[in-house]
C-alpha cells in the first residue's frame, strides 16, 4: 500500500482511536448495502455504469452491475464473519 499499512489494519486502528464498535460497523455496512440496493432498483446508477462485454472460456458476458454489493445482507450475517 502507499502508506505501508493495509486497509484492514487501518480500519482496526481507526475503530480503536474513535471507539467504534464492531456492532456499529456492521450496522453501518448493512445500511450502506441496503442503500445501494434501493439506488440500483431505482435506476440511479444506469447513467454511471457503461456495460462492458467480457469474453472468457465460459463465453461472453455483459457486465453492467457492480458484483460486490450484498443488499440482502444482515447484521447477523456480518457479525458471523471474522
mmCIF file of C-alpha atoms in Angstrom:
data_model
loop_
_atom_site.group_PDB
_atom_site.id
_atom_site.type_symbol
_atom_site.label_atom_id
_atom_site.label_comp_id
_atom_site.label_asym_id
_atom_site.label_seq_id
_atom_site.Cartn_x
_atom_site.Cartn_y
_atom_site.Cartn_z
ATOM 1 C CA UNK A 1 0.000 0.000 0.000
ATOM 2 C CA UNK A 2 1.009 3.599 -0.467
ATOM 3 C CA UNK A 3 1.022 4.264 3.276
ATOM 4 C CA UNK A 4 2.632 0.945 4.162
ATOM 5 C CA UNK A 5 -0.426 -0.161 6.150
ATOM 6 C CA UNK A 6 -3.178 -2.406 4.820
ATOM 7 C CA UNK A 7 -6.793 -1.226 4.747
ATOM 8 C CA UNK A 8 -7.754 -3.836 7.347
ATOM 9 C CA UNK A 9 -5.159 -2.628 9.844
ATOM 10 C CA UNK A 10 -6.100 0.989 9.124
ATOM 11 C CA UNK A 11 -9.749 0.176 9.846
ATOM 12 C CA UNK A 12 -8.813 -1.511 13.128
ATOM 13 C CA UNK A 13 -6.640 1.451 14.124
ATOM 14 C CA UNK A 14 -9.431 3.946 13.386
ATOM 15 C CA UNK A 15 -12.025 1.847 15.213
ATOM 16 C CA UNK A 16 -9.810 1.828 18.285
ATOM 17 C CA UNK A 17 -8.946 5.535 18.033
ATOM 18 C CA UNK A 18 -12.566 6.649 17.647
ATOM 19 C CA UNK A 19 -14.130 3.930 19.834
ATOM 20 C CA UNK A 20 -16.213 2.406 17.022
ATOM 21 C CA UNK A 21 -17.644 -0.989 17.951
ATOM 22 C CA UNK A 22 -17.953 -3.994 15.666
ATOM 23 C CA UNK A 23 -21.745 -3.735 16.067
ATOM 24 C CA UNK A 24 -21.676 -0.113 14.858
ATOM 25 C CA UNK A 25 -19.521 -1.073 11.867
ATOM 26 C CA UNK A 26 -21.843 -3.926 10.933
ATOM 27 C CA UNK A 27 -24.939 -1.718 11.238
ATOM 28 C CA UNK A 28 -23.335 0.928 9.012
ATOM 29 C CA UNK A 29 -22.324 -1.719 6.464
ATOM 30 C CA UNK A 30 -25.867 -3.151 6.302
ATOM 31 C CA UNK A 31 -27.351 0.319 5.893
ATOM 32 C CA UNK A 32 -24.853 1.042 3.111
ATOM 33 C CA UNK A 33 -25.656 -2.217 1.301
ATOM 34 C CA UNK A 34 -29.402 -1.598 1.562
ATOM 35 C CA UNK A 35 -28.978 1.957 0.255
ATOM 36 C CA UNK A 36 -27.070 0.591 -2.729
ATOM 37 C CA UNK A 37 -29.853 -1.925 -3.370
ATOM 38 C CA UNK A 38 -32.517 0.787 -3.372
ATOM 39 C CA UNK A 39 -30.434 3.018 -5.654
ATOM 40 C CA UNK A 40 -29.838 0.139 -8.089
ATOM 41 C CA UNK A 41 -33.541 -0.784 -8.063
ATOM 42 C CA UNK A 42 -34.474 2.837 -8.809
ATOM 43 C CA UNK A 43 -32.002 3.091 -11.711
ATOM 44 C CA UNK A 44 -29.740 5.664 -10.095
ATOM 45 C CA UNK A 45 -26.592 4.028 -11.484
ATOM 46 C CA UNK A 46 -27.879 3.495 -15.024
ATOM 47 C CA UNK A 47 -26.130 6.571 -16.437
ATOM 48 C CA UNK A 48 -22.931 5.989 -14.463
ATOM 49 C CA UNK A 49 -22.050 2.418 -15.397
ATOM 50 C CA UNK A 50 -21.241 1.610 -19.013
ATOM 51 C CA UNK A 51 -21.947 -2.021 -19.931
ATOM 52 C CA UNK A 52 -18.793 -3.905 -20.933
ATOM 53 C CA UNK A 53 -18.761 -7.162 -22.873
ATOM 54 C CA UNK A 54 -16.290 -9.701 -21.476
ATOM 55 C CA UNK A 55 -15.267 -12.861 -23.328
ATOM 56 C CA UNK A 56 -13.770 -15.759 -21.389
ATOM 57 C CA UNK A 57 -13.571 -19.555 -21.589
ATOM 58 C CA UNK A 58 -17.144 -19.634 -20.276
ATOM 59 C CA UNK A 59 -18.433 -17.469 -23.121
ATOM 60 C CA UNK A 60 -19.420 -13.851 -23.499
ATOM 61 C CA UNK A 61 -20.964 -11.914 -20.652
ATOM 62 C CA UNK A 62 -22.152 -8.327 -20.322
ATOM 63 C CA UNK A 63 -21.032 -6.713 -17.078
ATOM 64 C CA UNK A 64 -23.332 -3.827 -16.189
ATOM 65 C CA UNK A 65 -23.566 -4.029 -12.409
ATOM 66 C CA UNK A 66 -21.073 -3.919 -9.567
ATOM 67 C CA UNK A 67 -20.714 -7.556 -8.494
ATOM 68 C CA UNK A 68 -19.816 -6.983 -4.848
ATOM 69 C CA UNK A 69 -22.777 -5.286 -3.143
ATOM 70 C CA UNK A 70 -24.951 -7.550 -0.995
ATOM 71 C CA UNK A 71 -28.170 -5.609 -0.268
ATOM 72 C CA UNK A 72 -29.729 -8.728 1.276
ATOM 73 C CA UNK A 73 -27.081 -8.988 3.996
ATOM 74 C CA UNK A 74 -27.951 -8.642 7.681
ATOM 75 C CA UNK A 75 -26.137 -7.640 10.839
ATOM 76 C CA UNK A 76 -26.293 -11.299 11.936
ATOM 77 C CA UNK A 77 -24.570 -12.444 8.735
ATOM 78 C CA UNK A 78 -21.868 -9.807 9.074
ATOM 79 C CA UNK A 79 -21.280 -10.461 12.767
ATOM 80 C CA UNK A 80 -20.523 -14.100 11.956
ATOM 81 C CA UNK A 81 -17.575 -13.039 9.780
ATOM 82 C CA UNK A 82 -14.164 -12.839 11.350
#
